Amino acid sequence: MPRYTVKIVNNGNTWYEIYSDGFIRQGMKFSNTSPLVISTPQQGEIVNFPISFSKTIFGIHMALNAGTDNALEFPGYVSESLQSMRVLSQGISNGSSATTSYLKKFIGYIIVEGY
Protein backbone atom coordinates (compact mmCIF):
# COMPACT_ATOMS: atom_id res chain seq x y z
CA MET A 1 0.00 0.00 0.00
CA PRO A 2 1.48 3.38 -0.96
CA ARG A 3 2.40 5.86 1.78
CA TYR A 4 0.70 9.23 1.63
CA THR A 5 0.86 12.40 3.70
CA VAL A 6 -1.81 12.75 6.38
CA LYS A 7 -0.68 15.97 8.06
CA ILE A 8 1.91 18.72 7.49
CA VAL A 9 2.57 21.39 10.11
CA ASN A 10 5.06 24.25 9.67
CA ASN A 11 5.68 26.55 12.64
CA GLY A 12 8.45 28.66 11.11
CA ASN A 13 11.61 27.16 12.60
CA THR A 14 10.06 23.73 13.25
CA TRP A 15 7.97 21.46 11.05
CA TYR A 16 6.68 17.90 10.87
CA GLU A 17 4.98 15.52 8.47
CA ILE A 18 2.87 12.51 9.46
CA TYR A 19 2.27 9.75 6.91
CA SER A 20 -0.47 7.15 6.50
CA ASP A 21 1.66 4.30 7.89
CA GLY A 22 2.62 6.27 11.03
CA PHE A 23 6.01 7.41 9.71
CA ILE A 24 7.05 10.85 11.01
CA ARG A 25 9.61 13.23 9.51
CA GLN A 26 10.31 16.41 11.42
CA GLY A 27 12.86 19.16 11.45
CA MET A 28 14.23 22.18 13.20
CA LYS A 29 16.10 25.21 11.86
CA PHE A 30 18.50 27.25 13.99
CA SER A 31 19.42 30.46 12.16
CA ASN A 32 22.04 33.16 12.73
CA THR A 33 19.39 35.26 14.46
CA SER A 34 18.00 32.34 16.50
CA PRO A 35 20.81 29.83 17.13
CA LEU A 36 20.71 26.92 19.54
CA VAL A 37 22.77 28.26 22.45
CA ILE A 38 24.72 25.47 24.13
CA SER A 39 25.13 26.59 27.74
CA THR A 40 27.47 23.70 28.66
CA PRO A 41 29.32 22.93 25.40
CA GLN A 42 30.97 19.69 26.61
CA GLN A 43 27.55 18.22 27.52
CA GLY A 44 25.46 19.62 24.69
CA GLU A 45 21.98 21.12 24.85
CA ILE A 46 18.64 19.32 24.92
CA VAL A 47 16.40 20.00 21.92
CA ASN A 48 12.76 18.92 22.11
CA PHE A 49 11.20 17.53 18.95
CA PRO A 50 8.15 19.35 17.52
CA ILE A 51 6.16 16.15 18.26
CA SER A 52 7.14 12.94 20.06
CA PHE A 53 7.74 9.62 18.36
CA SER A 54 5.77 6.65 19.70
CA LYS A 55 8.00 3.67 18.76
CA THR A 56 11.46 4.34 17.37
CA ILE A 57 13.85 6.78 15.72
CA PHE A 58 15.88 5.46 12.81
CA GLY A 59 17.38 8.56 11.24
CA ILE A 60 18.91 11.79 12.52
CA HIS A 61 20.47 14.14 9.97
CA MET A 62 22.32 17.29 10.99
CA ALA A 63 23.96 20.06 9.01
CA LEU A 64 25.90 23.07 10.29
CA ASN A 65 25.89 26.04 7.97
CA ALA A 66 27.28 29.10 9.67
CA GLY A 67 30.94 29.00 10.65
CA THR A 68 30.17 30.04 14.23
CA ASP A 69 33.75 29.80 15.55
CA ASN A 70 35.80 30.20 12.34
CA ALA A 71 36.79 26.54 12.38
CA LEU A 72 36.07 23.24 10.66
CA GLU A 73 32.84 22.25 12.42
CA PHE A 74 31.18 18.92 13.16
CA PRO A 75 27.60 18.64 14.45
CA GLY A 76 26.60 15.71 16.60
CA TYR A 77 24.37 14.39 19.30
CA VAL A 78 25.17 12.37 22.39
CA SER A 79 21.76 10.90 23.21
CA GLU A 80 18.17 10.86 22.08
CA SER A 81 14.78 9.78 23.38
CA LEU A 82 11.41 9.64 21.66
CA GLN A 83 10.85 13.27 22.73
CA SER A 84 14.23 14.99 22.45
CA MET A 85 17.95 14.83 21.67
CA ARG A 86 21.12 16.34 23.16
CA VAL A 87 22.96 18.33 20.48
CA LEU A 88 26.61 19.32 20.54
CA SER A 89 29.12 20.63 18.04
CA GLN A 90 32.89 20.58 17.80
CA GLY A 91 35.27 22.76 15.89
CA ILE A 92 38.84 22.23 14.78
CA SER A 93 40.88 25.39 14.29
CA ASN A 94 42.81 25.78 11.07
CA GLY A 95 46.47 26.36 11.75
CA SER A 96 49.88 24.74 12.08
CA SER A 97 48.86 23.32 15.46
CA ALA A 98 45.18 22.41 15.16
CA THR A 99 43.08 22.50 18.32
CA THR A 100 39.67 21.04 19.00
CA SER A 101 36.97 22.74 21.04
CA TYR A 102 33.26 22.41 21.75
CA LEU A 103 31.13 25.13 20.18
CA LYS A 104 28.83 27.37 22.20
CA LYS A 105 26.08 27.46 19.59
CA PHE A 106 24.61 25.43 16.77
CA ILE A 107 23.42 27.10 13.58
CA GLY A 108 21.97 24.73 11.04
CA TYR A 109 19.31 22.10 10.43
CA ILE A 110 18.20 18.89 12.14
CA ILE A 111 15.89 16.31 10.54
CA VAL A 112 14.64 13.32 12.55
CA GLU A 113 12.70 10.35 11.15
CA GLY A 114 10.92 7.45 12.75
CA TYR A 115 7.63 6.09 14.02
JSON list of C-alpha atoms in Angstrom, two decimals:
[
{"chain": "A", "resi": 1, "resn": "MET", "atom": "CA", "xyz": [0.00, 0.00, 0.00]},
{"chain": "A", "resi": 2, "resn": "PRO", "atom": "CA", "xyz": [1.48, 3.38, -0.96]},
{"chain": "A", "resi": 3, "resn": "ARG", "atom": "CA", "xyz": [2.40, 5.86, 1.78]},
{"chain": "A", "resi": 4, "resn": "TYR", "atom": "CA", "xyz": [0.70, 9.23, 1.63]},
{"chain": "A", "resi": 5, "resn": "THR", "atom": "CA", "xyz": [0.86, 12.40, 3.70]},
{"chain": "A", "resi": 6, "resn": "VAL", "atom": "CA", "xyz": [-1.81, 12.75, 6.38]},
{"chain": "A", "resi": 7, "resn": "LYS", "atom": "CA", "xyz": [-0.68, 15.97, 8.06]},
{"chain": "A", "resi": 8, "resn": "ILE", "atom": "CA", "xyz": [1.91, 18.72, 7.49]},
{"chain": "A", "resi": 9, "resn": "VAL", "atom": "CA", "xyz": [2.57, 21.39, 10.11]},
{"chain": "A", "resi": 10, "resn": "ASN", "atom": "CA", "xyz": [5.06, 24.25, 9.67]},
{"chain": "A", "resi": 11, "resn": "ASN", "atom": "CA", "xyz": [5.68, 26.55, 12.64]},
{"chain": "A", "resi": 12, "resn": "GLY", "atom": "CA", "xyz": [8.45, 28.66, 11.11]},
{"chain": "A", "resi": 13, "resn": "ASN", "atom": "CA", "xyz": [11.61, 27.16, 12.60]},
{"chain": "A", "resi": 14, "resn": "THR", "atom": "CA", "xyz": [10.06, 23.73, 13.25]},
{"chain": "A", "resi": 15, "resn": "TRP", "atom": "CA", "xyz": [7.97, 21.46, 11.05]},
{"chain": "A", "resi": 16, "resn": "TYR", "atom": "CA", "xyz": [6.68, 17.90, 10.87]},
{"chain": "A", "resi": 17, "resn": "GLU", "atom": "CA", "xyz": [4.98, 15.52, 8.47]},
{"chain": "A", "resi": 18, "resn": "ILE", "atom": "CA", "xyz": [2.87, 12.51, 9.46]},
{"chain": "A", "resi": 19, "resn": "TYR", "atom": "CA", "xyz": [2.27, 9.75, 6.91]},
{"chain": "A", "resi": 20, "resn": "SER", "atom": "CA", "xyz": [-0.47, 7.15, 6.50]},
{"chain": "A", "resi": 21, "resn": "ASP", "atom": "CA", "xyz": [1.66, 4.30, 7.89]},
{"chain": "A", "resi": 22, "resn": "GLY", "atom": "CA", "xyz": [2.62, 6.27, 11.03]},
{"chain": "A", "resi": 23, "resn": "PHE", "atom": "CA", "xyz": [6.01, 7.41, 9.71]},
{"chain": "A", "resi": 24, "resn": "ILE", "atom": "CA", "xyz": [7.05, 10.85, 11.01]},
{"chain": "A", "resi": 25, "resn": "ARG", "atom": "CA", "xyz": [9.61, 13.23, 9.51]},
{"chain": "A", "resi": 26, "resn": "GLN", "atom": "CA", "xyz": [10.31, 16.41, 11.42]},
{"chain": "A", "resi": 27, "resn": "GLY", "atom": "CA", "xyz": [12.86, 19.16, 11.45]},
{"chain": "A", "resi": 28, "resn": "MET", "atom": "CA", "xyz": [14.23, 22.18, 13.20]},
{"chain": "A", "resi": 29, "resn": "LYS", "atom": "CA", "xyz": [16.10, 25.21, 11.86]},
{"chain": "A", "resi": 30, "resn": "PHE", "atom": "CA", "xyz": [18.50, 27.25, 13.99]},
{"chain": "A", "resi": 31, "resn": "SER", "atom": "CA", "xyz": [19.42, 30.46, 12.16]},
{"chain": "A", "resi": 32, "resn": "ASN", "atom": "CA", "xyz": [22.04, 33.16, 12.73]},
{"chain": "A", "resi": 33, "resn": "THR", "atom": "CA", "xyz": [19.39, 35.26, 14.46]},
{"chain": "A", "resi": 34, "resn": "SER", "atom": "CA", "xyz": [18.00, 32.34, 16.50]},
{"chain": "A", "resi": 35, "resn": "PRO", "atom": "CA", "xyz": [20.81, 29.83, 17.13]},
{"chain": "A", "resi": 36, "resn": "LEU", "atom": "CA", "xyz": [20.71, 26.92, 19.54]},
{"chain": "A", "resi": 37, "resn": "VAL", "atom": "CA", "xyz": [22.77, 28.26, 22.45]},
{"chain": "A", "resi": 38, "resn": "ILE", "atom": "CA", "xyz": [24.72, 25.47, 24.13]},
{"chain": "A", "resi": 39, "resn": "SER", "atom": "CA", "xyz": [25.13, 26.59, 27.74]},
{"chain": "A", "resi": 40, "resn": "THR", "atom": "CA", "xyz": [27.47, 23.70, 28.66]},
{"chain": "A", "resi": 41, "resn": "PRO", "atom": "CA", "xyz": [29.32, 22.93, 25.40]},
{"chain": "A", "resi": 42, "resn": "GLN", "atom": "CA", "xyz": [30.97, 19.69, 26.61]},
{"chain": "A", "resi": 43, "resn": "GLN", "atom": "CA", "xyz": [27.55, 18.22, 27.52]},
{"chain": "A", "resi": 44, "resn": "GLY", "atom": "CA", "xyz": [25.46, 19.62, 24.69]},
{"chain": "A", "resi": 45, "resn": "GLU", "atom": "CA", "xyz": [21.98, 21.12, 24.85]},
{"chain": "A", "resi": 46, "resn": "ILE", "atom": "CA", "xyz": [18.64, 19.32, 24.92]},
{"chain": "A", "resi": 47, "resn": "VAL", "atom": "CA", "xyz": [16.40, 20.00, 21.92]},
{"chain": "A", "resi": 48, "resn": "ASN", "atom": "CA", "xyz": [12.76, 18.92, 22.11]},
{"chain": "A", "resi": 49, "resn": "PHE", "atom": "CA", "xyz": [11.20, 17.53, 18.95]},
{"chain": "A", "resi": 50, "resn": "PRO", "atom": "CA", "xyz": [8.15, 19.35, 17.52]},
{"chain": "A", "resi": 51, "resn": "ILE", "atom": "CA", "xyz": [6.16, 16.15, 18.26]},
{"chain": "A", "resi": 52, "resn": "SER", "atom": "CA", "xyz": [7.14, 12.94, 20.06]},
{"chain": "A", "resi": 53, "resn": "PHE", "atom": "CA", "xyz": [7.74, 9.62, 18.36]},
{"chain": "A", "resi": 54, "resn": "SER", "atom": "CA", "xyz": [5.77, 6.65, 19.70]},
{"chain": "A", "resi": 55, "resn": "LYS", "atom": "CA", "xyz": [8.00, 3.67, 18.76]},
{"chain": "A", "resi": 56, "resn": "THR", "atom": "CA", "xyz": [11.46, 4.34, 17.37]},
{"chain": "A", "resi": 57, "resn": "ILE", "atom": "CA", "xyz": [13.85, 6.78, 15.72]},
{"chain": "A", "resi": 58, "resn": "PHE", "atom": "CA", "xyz": [15.88, 5.46, 12.81]},
{"chain": "A", "resi": 59, "resn": "GLY", "atom": "CA", "xyz": [17.38, 8.56, 11.24]},
{"chain": "A", "resi": 60, "resn": "ILE", "atom": "CA", "xyz": [18.91, 11.79, 12.52]},
{"chain": "A", "resi": 61, "resn": "HIS", "atom": "CA", "xyz": [20.47, 14.14, 9.97]},
{"chain": "A", "resi": 62, "resn": "MET", "atom": "CA", "xyz": [22.32, 17.29, 10.99]},
{"chain": "A", "resi": 63, "resn": "ALA", "atom": "CA", "xyz": [23.96, 20.06, 9.01]},
{"chain": "A", "resi": 64, "resn": "LEU", "atom": "CA", "xyz": [25.90, 23.07, 10.29]},
{"chain": "A", "resi": 65, "resn": "ASN", "atom": "CA", "xyz": [25.89, 26.04, 7.97]},
{"chain": "A", "resi": 66, "resn": "ALA", "atom": "CA", "xyz": [27.28, 29.10, 9.67]},
{"chain": "A", "resi": 67, "resn": "GLY", "atom": "CA", "xyz": [30.94, 29.00, 10.65]},
{"chain": "A", "resi": 68, "resn": "THR", "atom": "CA", "xyz": [30.17, 30.04, 14.23]},
{"chain": "A", "resi": 69, "resn": "ASP", "atom": "CA", "xyz": [33.75, 29.80, 15.55]},
{"chain": "A", "resi": 70, "resn": "ASN", "atom": "CA", "xyz": [35.80, 30.20, 12.34]},
{"chain": "A", "resi": 71, "resn": "ALA", "atom": "CA", "xyz": [36.79, 26.54, 12.38]},
{"chain": "A", "resi": 72, "resn": "LEU", "atom": "CA", "xyz": [36.07, 23.24, 10.66]},
{"chain": "A", "resi": 73, "resn": "GLU", "atom": "CA", "xyz": [32.84, 22.25, 12.42]},
{"chain": "A", "resi": 74, "resn": "PHE", "atom": "CA", "xyz": [31.18, 18.92, 13.16]},
{"chain": "A", "resi": 75, "resn": "PRO", "atom": "CA", "xyz": [27.60, 18.64, 14.45]},
{"chain": "A", "resi": 76, "resn": "GLY", "atom": "CA", "xyz": [26.60, 15.71, 16.60]},
{"chain": "A", "resi": 77, "resn": "TYR", "atom": "CA", "xyz": [24.37, 14.39, 19.30]},
{"chain": "A", "resi": 78, "resn": "VAL", "atom": "CA", "xyz": [25.17, 12.37, 22.39]},
{"chain": "A", "resi": 79, "resn": "SER", "atom": "CA", "xyz": [21.76, 10.90, 23.21]},
{"chain": "A", "resi": 80, "resn": "GLU", "atom": "CA", "xyz": [18.17, 10.86, 22.08]},
{"chain": "A", "resi": 81, "resn": "SER", "atom": "CA", "xyz": [14.78, 9.78, 23.38]},
{"chain": "A", "resi": 82, "resn": "LEU", "atom": "CA", "xyz": [11.41, 9.64, 21.66]},
{"chain": "A", "resi": 83, "resn": "GLN", "atom": "CA", "xyz": [10.85, 13.27, 22.73]},
{"chain": "A", "resi": 84, "resn": "SER", "atom": "CA", "xyz": [14.23, 14.99, 22.45]},
{"chain": "A", "resi": 85, "resn": "MET", "atom": "CA", "xyz": [17.95, 14.83, 21.67]},
{"chain": "A", "resi": 86, "resn": "ARG", "atom": "CA", "xyz": [21.12, 16.34, 23.16]},
{"chain": "A", "resi": 87, "resn": "VAL", "atom": "CA", "xyz": [22.96, 18.33, 20.48]},
{"chain": "A", "resi": 88, "resn": "LEU", "atom": "CA", "xyz": [26.61, 19.32, 20.54]},
{"chain": "A", "resi": 89, "resn": "SER", "atom": "CA", "xyz": [29.12, 20.63, 18.04]},
{"chain": "A", "resi": 90, "resn": "GLN", "atom": "CA", "xyz": [32.89, 20.58, 17.80]},
{"chain": "A", "resi": 91, "resn": "GLY", "atom": "CA", "xyz": [35.27, 22.76, 15.89]},
{"chain": "A", "resi": 92, "resn": "ILE", "atom": "CA", "xyz": [38.84, 22.23, 14.78]},
{"chain": "A", "resi": 93, "resn": "SER", "atom": "CA", "xyz": [40.88, 25.39, 14.29]},
{"chain": "A", "resi": 94, "resn": "ASN", "atom": "CA", "xyz": [42.81, 25.78, 11.07]},
{"chain": "A", "resi": 95, "resn": "GLY", "atom": "CA", "xyz": [46.47, 26.36, 11.75]},
{"chain": "A", "resi": 96, "resn": "SER", "atom": "CA", "xyz": [49.88, 24.74, 12.08]},
{"chain": "A", "resi": 97, "resn": "SER", "atom": "CA", "xyz": [48.86, 23.32, 15.46]},
{"chain": "A", "resi": 98, "resn": "ALA", "atom": "CA", "xyz": [45.18, 22.41, 15.16]},
{"chain": "A", "resi": 99, "resn": "THR", "atom": "CA", "xyz": [43.08, 22.50, 18.32]},
{"chain": "A", "resi": 100, "resn": "THR", "atom": "CA", "xyz": [39.67, 21.04, 19.00]},
{"chain": "A", "resi": 101, "resn": "SER", "atom": "CA", "xyz": [36.97, 22.74, 21.04]},
{"chain": "A", "resi": 102, "resn": "TYR", "atom": "CA", "xyz": [33.26, 22.41, 21.75]},
{"chain": "A", "resi": 103, "resn": "LEU", "atom": "CA", "xyz": [31.13, 25.13, 20.18]},
{"chain": "A", "resi": 104, "resn": "LYS", "atom": "CA", "xyz": [28.83, 27.37, 22.20]},
{"chain": "A", "resi": 105, "resn": "LYS", "atom": "CA", "xyz": [26.08, 27.46, 19.59]},
{"chain": "A", "resi": 106, "resn": "PHE", "atom": "CA", "xyz": [24.61, 25.43, 16.77]},
{"chain": "A", "resi": 107, "resn": "ILE", "atom": "CA", "xyz": [23.42, 27.10, 13.58]},
{"chain": "A", "resi": 108, "resn": "GLY", "atom": "CA", "xyz": [21.97, 24.73, 11.04]},
{"chain": "A", "resi": 109, "resn": "TYR", "atom": "CA", "xyz": [19.31, 22.10, 10.43]},
{"chain": "A", "resi": 110, "resn": "ILE", "atom": "CA", "xyz": [18.20, 18.89, 12.14]},
{"chain": "A", "resi": 111, "resn": "ILE", "atom": "CA", "xyz": [15.89, 16.31, 10.54]},
{"chain": "A", "resi": 112, "resn": "VAL", "atom": "CA", "xyz": [14.64, 13.32, 12.55]},
{"chain": "A", "resi": 113, "resn": "GLU", "atom": "CA", "xyz": [12.70, 10.35, 11.15]},
{"chain": "A", "resi": 114, "resn": "GLY", "atom": "CA", "xyz": [10.92, 7.45, 12.75]},
{"chain": "A", "resi": 115, "resn": "TYR", "atom": "CA", "xyz": [7.63, 6.09, 14.02]}
]
